[in-house]
PDB file of C-alpha atoms in Angstrom:
ATOM      1  CA  GLU A   1     301.590 200.589 -89.944  1.00  0.00           C
ATOM      2  CA  ILE A   2     298.749 201.172 -92.207  1.00  0.00           C
ATOM      3  CA  VAL A   3     297.563 197.655 -93.407  1.00  0.00           C
ATOM      4  CA  LEU A   4     296.705 197.299 -97.160  1.00  0.00           C
ATOM      5  CA  THR A   5     293.603 194.535 -97.934  1.00  0.00           C
ATOM      6  CA  GLN A   6     293.227 193.893-101.794  1.00  0.00           C
ATOM      7  CA  SER A   7     290.190 191.595-102.845  1.00  0.00           C
ATOM      8  CA  PRO A   8     290.020 189.331-104.791  1.00  0.00           C
ATOM      9  CA  ASP A   9     293.134 187.534-104.355  1.00  0.00           C
ATOM     10  CA  PHE A  10     292.094 186.067-107.710  1.00  0.00           C
ATOM     11  CA  GLN A  11     289.891 186.230-110.332  1.00  0.00           C
ATOM     12  CA  SER A  12     289.547 184.348-114.118  1.00  0.00           C
ATOM     13  CA  VAL A  13     288.106 186.905-116.553  1.00  0.00           C
ATOM     14  CA  THR A  14     287.114 186.337-119.549  1.00  0.00           C
ATOM     15  CA  PRO A  15     288.471 189.301-122.584  1.00  0.00           C
ATOM     16  CA  LYS A  16     286.159 192.254-122.914  1.00  0.00           C
ATOM     17  CA  GLU A  17     284.650 192.150-119.270  1.00  0.00           C
ATOM     18  CA  GLU A  18     285.083 194.209-116.919  1.00  0.00           C
ATOM     19  CA  VAL A  19     287.410 194.025-113.937  1.00  0.00           C
ATOM     20  CA  THR A  20     287.394 195.747-110.702  1.00  0.00           C
ATOM     21  CA  ILE A  21     289.859 195.152-107.424  1.00  0.00           C
ATOM     22  CA  THR A  22     289.037 197.346-104.321  1.00  0.00           C
ATOM     23  CA  CYS A  23     292.037 198.288-102.185  1.00  0.00           C
ATOM     24  CA  ARG A  24     291.056 199.033 -98.215  1.00  0.00           C
ATOM     25  CA  ALA A  25     293.150 200.721 -95.868  1.00  0.00           C
ATOM     26  CA  SER A  26     293.209 200.134 -92.055  1.00  0.00           C
ATOM     27  CA  GLN A  27     293.060 203.850 -91.859  1.00  0.00           C
ATOM     28  CA  SER A  28     292.622 207.201 -93.890  1.00  0.00           C
ATOM     29  CA  ILE A  29     294.946 207.671 -96.033  1.00  0.00           C
ATOM     30  CA  GLY A  30     293.701 210.322 -98.128  1.00  0.00           C
ATOM     31  CA  SER A  31     294.436 210.405-102.194  1.00  0.00           C
ATOM     32  CA  SER A  32     297.709 208.418-101.218  1.00  0.00           C
ATOM     33  CA  LEU A  33     297.200 205.417-102.688  1.00  0.00           C
ATOM     34  CA  HIS A  34     298.848 203.781-106.182  1.00  0.00           C
ATOM     35  CA  TRP A  35     298.194 200.715-108.033  1.00  0.00           C
ATOM     36  CA  TYR A  36     300.860 199.130-110.172  1.00  0.00           C
ATOM     37  CA  GLN A  37     300.815 196.150-113.187  1.00  0.00           C
ATOM     38  CA  GLN A  38     302.929 193.366-112.775  1.00  0.00           C
ATOM     39  CA  LYS A  39     303.280 190.554-115.208  1.00  0.00           C
ATOM     40  CA  PRO A  40     305.097 187.386-114.707  1.00  0.00           C
ATOM     41  CA  ASP A  41     309.192 187.538-114.550  1.00  0.00           C
ATOM     42  CA  GLN A  42     308.995 191.729-115.209  1.00  0.00           C
ATOM     43  CA  SER A  43     309.157 194.868-113.081  1.00  0.00           C
ATOM     44  CA  PRO A  44     306.054 196.398-111.857  1.00  0.00           C
ATOM     45  CA  LYS A  45     305.215 198.952-113.889  1.00  0.00           C
ATOM     46  CA  LEU A  46     302.802 202.226-112.279  1.00  0.00           C
ATOM     47  CA  LEU A  47     299.193 202.588-113.701  1.00  0.00           C
ATOM     48  CA  ILE A  48     297.119 205.022-111.343  1.00  0.00           C
ATOM     49  CA  LYS A  49     298.777 207.860-109.496  1.00  0.00           C
ATOM     50  CA  TYR A  50     297.141 209.293-106.324  1.00  0.00           C
ATOM     51  CA  ALA A  51     293.716 207.513-106.581  1.00  0.00           C
ATOM     52  CA  SER A  52     292.384 208.162-109.465  1.00  0.00           C
ATOM     53  CA  GLN A  53     295.575 209.891-112.031  1.00  0.00           C
ATOM     54  CA  SER A  54     296.280 207.965-114.787  1.00  0.00           C
ATOM     55  CA  PHE A  55     300.240 207.899-115.384  1.00  0.00           C
ATOM     56  CA  SER A  56     301.681 208.697-118.322  1.00  0.00           C
ATOM     57  CA  GLY A  57     301.460 206.192-121.617  1.00  0.00           C
ATOM     58  CA  VAL A  58     298.736 203.797-119.752  1.00  0.00           C
ATOM     59  CA  PRO A  59     295.627 202.457-121.428  1.00  0.00           C
ATOM     60  CA  SER A  60     292.284 204.591-120.832  1.00  0.00           C
ATOM     61  CA  ARG A  61     290.834 201.558-119.901  1.00  0.00           C
ATOM     62  CA  PHE A  62     292.469 201.600-116.593  1.00  0.00           C
ATOM     63  CA  SER A  63     290.806 203.840-113.908  1.00  0.00           C
ATOM     64  CA  GLY A  64     290.962 204.350-110.560  1.00  0.00           C
ATOM     65  CA  SER A  65     288.578 205.210-107.800  1.00  0.00           C
ATOM     66  CA  GLY A  66     288.227 206.367-104.317  1.00  0.00           C
ATOM     67  CA  SER A  67     289.971 208.191-101.437  1.00  0.00           C
ATOM     68  CA  GLY A  68     290.181 207.982 -97.291  1.00  0.00           C
ATOM     69  CA  THR A  69     290.031 203.997 -96.873  1.00  0.00           C
ATOM     70  CA  ASP A  70     288.455 202.233-100.221  1.00  0.00           C
ATOM     71  CA  PHE A  71     289.492 202.496-103.241  1.00  0.00           C
ATOM     72  CA  THR A  72     288.808 200.641-106.187  1.00  0.00           C
ATOM     73  CA  LEU A  73     290.872 199.655-110.061  1.00  0.00           C
ATOM     74  CA  THR A  74     288.786 199.484-112.550  1.00  0.00           C
ATOM     75  CA  ILE A  75     290.076 197.824-115.969  1.00  0.00           C
ATOM     76  CA  ASN A  76     287.309 198.290-118.833  1.00  0.00           C
ATOM     77  CA  SER A  77     287.014 195.760-121.766  1.00  0.00           C
ATOM     78  CA  LEU A  78     289.709 193.519-120.620  1.00  0.00           C
ATOM     79  CA  GLU A  79     292.504 192.569-122.620  1.00  0.00           C
ATOM     80  CA  ALA A  80     294.750 189.367-122.957  1.00  0.00           C
ATOM     81  CA  GLU A  81     297.691 191.721-121.954  1.00  0.00           C
ATOM     82  CA  ASP A  82     296.256 192.374-118.819  1.00  0.00           C
ATOM     83  CA  ALA A  83     297.219 189.403-117.242  1.00  0.00           C
ATOM     84  CA  ALA A  84     299.426 190.264-114.109  1.00  0.00           C
ATOM     85  CA  THR A  85     299.374 190.846-110.753  1.00  0.00           C
ATOM     86  CA  TYR A  86     297.720 193.920-109.697  1.00  0.00           C
ATOM     87  CA  TYR A  87     298.976 196.110-106.084  1.00  0.00           C
ATOM     88  CA  CYS A  88     298.014 199.142-104.079  1.00  0.00           C
ATOM     89  CA  HIS A  89     300.836 201.044-102.296  1.00  0.00           C
ATOM     90  CA  GLN A  90     300.341 203.659 -99.620  1.00  0.00           C
ATOM     91  CA  SER A  91     302.548 206.813 -99.563  1.00  0.00           C
ATOM     92  CA  SER A  92     300.289 208.494 -96.825  1.00  0.00           C
ATOM     93  CA  SER A  93     303.143 207.550 -93.630  1.00  0.00           C
ATOM     94  CA  LEU A  94     305.408 205.299 -92.959  1.00  0.00           C
ATOM     95  CA  PRO A  95     306.301 202.487 -93.792  1.00  0.00           C
ATOM     96  CA  TRP A  96     304.935 202.832 -97.030  1.00  0.00           C
ATOM     97  CA  THR A  97     303.245 199.404 -97.983  1.00  0.00           C
ATOM     98  CA  PHE A  98     301.560 197.701-100.511  1.00  0.00           C
ATOM     99  CA  GLY A  99     298.427 195.303-100.616  1.00  0.00           C
ATOM    100  CA  GLN A 100     298.785 191.735-101.054  1.00  0.00           C
ATOM    101  CA  GLY A 101     298.636 191.508-104.195  1.00  0.00           C
ATOM    102  CA  THR A 102     295.254 190.238-107.030  1.00  0.00           C
ATOM    103  CA  LYS A 103     296.461 188.146-109.916  1.00  0.00           C
ATOM    104  CA  VAL A 104     293.582 188.547-112.942  1.00  0.00           C
ATOM    105  CA  GLU A 105     294.091 185.496-115.461  1.00  0.00           C
ATOM    106  CA  ILE A 106     292.480 185.880-118.556  1.00  0.00           C
ATOM    107  CA  LYS A 107     289.940 182.529-119.164  1.00  0.00           C
TER     108      LYS A 107
ATOM    109  CA  GLU B   1     315.413 206.982-121.705  1.00  0.00           C
ATOM    110  CA  VAL B   2     315.039 207.256-117.905  1.00  0.00           C
ATOM    111  CA  GLN B   3     316.789 204.332-116.036  1.00  0.00           C
ATOM    112  CA  LEU B   4     317.620 202.433-112.854  1.00  0.00           C
ATOM    113  CA  VAL B   5     320.164 199.863-112.958  1.00  0.00           C
ATOM    114  CA  GLU B   6     321.082 197.623-109.705  1.00  0.00           C
ATOM    115  CA  SER B   7     324.041 195.969-108.864  1.00  0.00           C
ATOM    116  CA  GLY B   8     325.587 193.923-106.208  1.00  0.00           C
ATOM    117  CA  GLY B   9     323.467 191.088-105.374  1.00  0.00           C
ATOM    118  CA  GLY B  10     324.544 187.487-105.012  1.00  0.00           C
ATOM    119  CA  LEU B  11     324.767 184.663-102.627  1.00  0.00           C
ATOM    120  CA  VAL B  12     325.681 185.334 -99.241  1.00  0.00           C
ATOM    121  CA  GLN B  13     325.785 183.329 -95.892  1.00  0.00           C
ATOM    122  CA  PRO B  14     323.015 184.073 -93.110  1.00  0.00           C
ATOM    123  CA  GLY B  15     325.026 187.119 -90.825  1.00  0.00           C
ATOM    124  CA  ARG B  16     327.205 188.534 -93.577  1.00  0.00           C
ATOM    125  CA  SER B  17     326.928 191.425 -95.502  1.00  0.00           C
ATOM    126  CA  LEU B  18     326.648 193.391 -98.824  1.00  0.00           C
ATOM    127  CA  ARG B  19     326.214 196.778-100.698  1.00  0.00           C
ATOM    128  CA  LEU B  20     323.281 197.032-103.307  1.00  0.00           C
ATOM    129  CA  SER B  21     323.879 199.719-105.881  1.00  0.00           C
ATOM    130  CA  CYS B  22     321.683 201.696-108.274  1.00  0.00           C
ATOM    131  CA  ALA B  23     322.804 203.224-111.123  1.00  0.00           C
ATOM    132  CA  ALA B  24     320.496 206.441-112.513  1.00  0.00           C
ATOM    133  CA  SER B  25     320.428 207.710-115.614  1.00  0.00           C
ATOM    134  CA  GLY B  26     317.786 210.078-117.790  1.00  0.00           C
ATOM    135  CA  PHE B  27     316.705 211.983-115.115  1.00  0.00           C
ATOM    136  CA  THR B  28     318.086 214.599-112.725  1.00  0.00           C
ATOM    137  CA  PHE B  29     318.885 212.695-109.759  1.00  0.00           C
ATOM    138  CA  ASP B  30     318.496 215.028-106.964  1.00  0.00           C
ATOM    139  CA  ASP B  31     315.361 216.148-107.550  1.00  0.00           C
ATOM    140  CA  HIS B  32     313.835 212.768-106.544  1.00  0.00           C
ATOM    141  CA  ALA B  33     313.435 210.659-103.137  1.00  0.00           C
ATOM    142  CA  ILE B  34     314.506 207.100-104.394  1.00  0.00           C
ATOM    143  CA  HIS B  35     313.651 203.775-102.997  1.00  0.00           C
ATOM    144  CA  TRP B  36     314.540 200.425-102.585  1.00  0.00           C
ATOM    145  CA  VAL B  37     311.503 197.660-102.929  1.00  0.00           C
ATOM    146  CA  ARG B  38     311.906 193.810-102.790  1.00  0.00           C
ATOM    147  CA  GLN B  39     310.216 191.062-103.720  1.00  0.00           C
ATOM    148  CA  ALA B  40     310.756 187.270-102.618  1.00  0.00           C
ATOM    149  CA  PRO B  41     310.312 184.707-104.724  1.00  0.00           C
ATOM    150  CA  GLY B  42     306.487 183.614-105.147  1.00  0.00           C
ATOM    151  CA  LYS B  43     305.532 186.869-102.952  1.00  0.00           C
ATOM    152  CA  GLY B  44     304.565 190.656-103.009  1.00  0.00           C
ATOM    153  CA  LEU B  45     306.392 193.607-103.289  1.00  0.00           C
ATOM    154  CA  GLU B  46     307.850 195.013 -99.682  1.00  0.00           C
ATOM    155  CA  TRP B  47     309.315 198.847 -99.124  1.00  0.00           C
ATOM    156  CA  VAL B  48     312.252 198.390 -97.507  1.00  0.00           C
ATOM    157  CA  SER B  49     313.766 202.103 -97.478  1.00  0.00           C
ATOM    158  CA  GLY B  50     313.701 205.272 -99.225  1.00  0.00           C
ATOM    159  CA  ILE B  51     315.626 208.446 -98.961  1.00  0.00           C
ATOM    160  CA  SER B  52     314.873 211.860-100.355  1.00  0.00           C
ATOM    161  CA  TRP B  53     316.693 214.177-102.976  1.00  0.00           C
ATOM    162  CA  ASN B  54     318.946 215.790-100.061  1.00  0.00           C
ATOM    163  CA  SER B  55     319.175 212.473 -97.714  1.00  0.00           C
ATOM    164  CA  ALA B  56     317.703 215.217 -94.956  1.00  0.00           C
ATOM    165  CA  SER B  57     314.173 212.282 -94.846  1.00  0.00           C
ATOM    166  CA  ILE B  58     315.192 208.334 -94.889  1.00  0.00           C
ATOM    167  CA  GLY B  59     312.720 205.856 -93.765  1.00  0.00           C
ATOM    168  CA  TYR B  60     313.075 201.786 -92.959  1.00  0.00           C
ATOM    169  CA  ALA B  61     311.000 199.041 -92.820  1.00  0.00           C
ATOM    170  CA  ASP B  62     310.726 197.728 -89.396  1.00  0.00           C
ATOM    171  CA  SER B  63     312.505 194.470 -90.632  1.00  0.00           C
ATOM    172  CA  VAL B  64     315.253 195.941 -91.547  1.00  0.00           C
ATOM    173  CA  LYS B  65     315.755 198.744 -89.525  1.00  0.00           C
ATOM    174  CA  GLY B  66     319.590 198.968 -87.594  1.00  0.00           C
ATOM    175  CA  ARG B  67     320.572 196.251 -90.118  1.00  0.00           C
ATOM    176  CA  PHE B  68     320.239 197.850 -93.315  1.00  0.00           C
ATOM    177  CA  THR B  69     321.525 201.706 -94.069  1.00  0.00           C
ATOM    178  CA  ILE B  70     320.331 203.692 -97.532  1.00  0.00           C
ATOM    179  CA  TYR B  71     322.611 206.174 -99.069  1.00  0.00           C
ATOM    180  CA  ARG B  72     323.043 208.122-102.322  1.00  0.00           C
ATOM    181  CA  ASP B  73     325.717 209.932-104.261  1.00  0.00           C
ATOM    182  CA  ASN B  74     324.237 212.471-105.884  1.00  0.00           C
ATOM    183  CA  ALA B  75     327.095 213.654-107.752  1.00  0.00           C
ATOM    184  CA  LYS B  76     327.418 210.354-109.151  1.00  0.00           C
ATOM    185  CA  ASN B  77     323.848 209.794-109.674  1.00  0.00           C
ATOM    186  CA  THR B  78     324.127 206.586-107.504  1.00  0.00           C
ATOM    187  CA  LEU B  79     321.868 204.860-104.856  1.00  0.00           C
ATOM    188  CA  HIS B  80     323.441 202.350-102.070  1.00  0.00           C
ATOM    189  CA  LEU B  81     321.886 199.919 -99.467  1.00  0.00           C
ATOM    190  CA  GLN B  82     324.553 198.651 -97.204  1.00  0.00           C
ATOM    191  CA  MET B  83     323.085 194.916 -95.612  1.00  0.00           C
ATOM    192  CA  HIS B  84     324.188 193.619 -92.689  1.00  0.00           C
ATOM    193  CA  SER B  85     323.349 190.600 -90.521  1.00  0.00           C
ATOM    194  CA  LEU B  86     321.425 189.313 -93.347  1.00  0.00           C
ATOM    195  CA  ARG B  87     318.896 186.589 -92.579  1.00  0.00           C
ATOM    196  CA  ALA B  88     317.280 184.010 -95.089  1.00  0.00           C
ATOM    197  CA  GLU B  89     313.828 186.163 -94.930  1.00  0.00           C
ATOM    198  CA  ASP B  90     316.237 189.120 -96.335  1.00  0.00           C
ATOM    199  CA  MET B  91     316.055 186.846 -99.754  1.00  0.00           C
ATOM    200  CA  ALA B  92     314.449 188.409-102.546  1.00  0.00           C
ATOM    201  CA  LEU B  93     314.899 190.559-105.883  1.00  0.00           C
ATOM    202  CA  TYR B  94     315.375 193.832-104.593  1.00  0.00           C
ATOM    203  CA  TYR B  95     314.495 196.724-106.890  1.00  0.00           C
ATOM    204  CA  CYS B  96     315.554 200.616-106.711  1.00  0.00           C
ATOM    205  CA  VAL B  97     313.124 202.715-107.713  1.00  0.00           C
ATOM    206  CA  LYS B  98     312.210 207.037-108.446  1.00  0.00           C
ATOM    207  CA  ASP B  99     309.574 208.381-106.346  1.00  0.00           C
ATOM    208  CA  SER B 100     307.302 210.386-108.117  1.00  0.00           C
ATOM    209  CA  SER B 101     307.137 213.354-106.211  1.00  0.00           C
ATOM    210  CA  SER B 102     309.528 216.181-106.220  1.00  0.00           C
ATOM    211  CA  GLY B 103     312.478 215.597-104.021  1.00  0.00           C
ATOM    212  CA  SER B 104     310.695 214.517-100.725  1.00  0.00           C
ATOM    213  CA  LEU B 105     309.491 210.926 -99.832  1.00  0.00           C
ATOM    214  CA  GLY B 106     305.567 210.241-100.453  1.00  0.00           C
ATOM    215  CA  GLY B 107     304.888 210.043-104.226  1.00  0.00           C
ATOM    216  CA  ALA B 108     303.972 206.737-106.421  1.00  0.00           C
ATOM    217  CA  PHE B 109     307.115 204.615-107.839  1.00  0.00           C
ATOM    218  CA  ASP B 110     306.954 205.721-111.293  1.00  0.00           C
ATOM    219  CA  ILE B 111     310.287 204.237-112.708  1.00  0.00           C
ATOM    220  CA  TRP B 112     311.624 200.848-111.558  1.00  0.00           C
ATOM    221  CA  GLY B 113     314.740 198.812-112.238  1.00  0.00           C
ATOM    222  CA  GLN B 114     315.186 195.304-113.663  1.00  0.00           C
ATOM    223  CA  GLY B 115     316.043 194.193-109.709  1.00  0.00           C
ATOM    224  CA  THR B 116     319.272 192.527-108.542  1.00  0.00           C
ATOM    225  CA  MET B 117     319.056 188.962-106.930  1.00  0.00           C
ATOM    226  CA  VAL B 118     319.988 188.653-102.999  1.00  0.00           C
ATOM    227  CA  THR B 119     320.178 184.761-101.769  1.00  0.00           C
ATOM    228  CA  VAL B 120     320.963 184.593 -98.281  1.00  0.00           C
ATOM    229  CA  SER B 121     322.455 180.758 -97.812  1.00  0.00           C
ATOM    230  CA  SER B 122     325.154 178.682 -96.025  1.00  0.00           C
TER     231      SER B 122
END
């Protein structure tokens, strides 16, 4: 099983700051890495697919990069509505796995 | 509107069975793999099972293998998860999720339902 490790687990950020969340895979997964946002009491929403492809309707301040084992989700100029937990997910090999999540709080 | 609506959750005793269902609309159901992902209260996301468009490819998490069965009815645009021998650790919100890839397993999860809660308790 491929283990995804996100860092940090928690981040408290001021609006307009840049946020960077990393996801490290226990073995190479190419670009089969996706990012989701989950707000309290809501279902997760897809932000980025295949490491760097923005999903339809997602604000341009969200971007992704990386390949192999190291990936990054960047939120440029954080807005209050971005307070949420962010998860990475790999679809390279079964079983599909998720990172443990990174909670972003707005100061 | 693309939509996935889960049903079938509820309170069940340990060791008993439950069947979850997912009704899909707004997209060509048999063009896509569909998955179940669960989330225990206050915890992260866990992939449970997935099935390709034609049911030829099926996968399960180790934690449910041998106890859960996923199947789909393309004529009725529905997905099911038959769960047997339920345990306390199966208690979670179960999401039905659409795979973004065309037919096979292995894409991003682009559409999520609202989830159906399974509570396992005596």
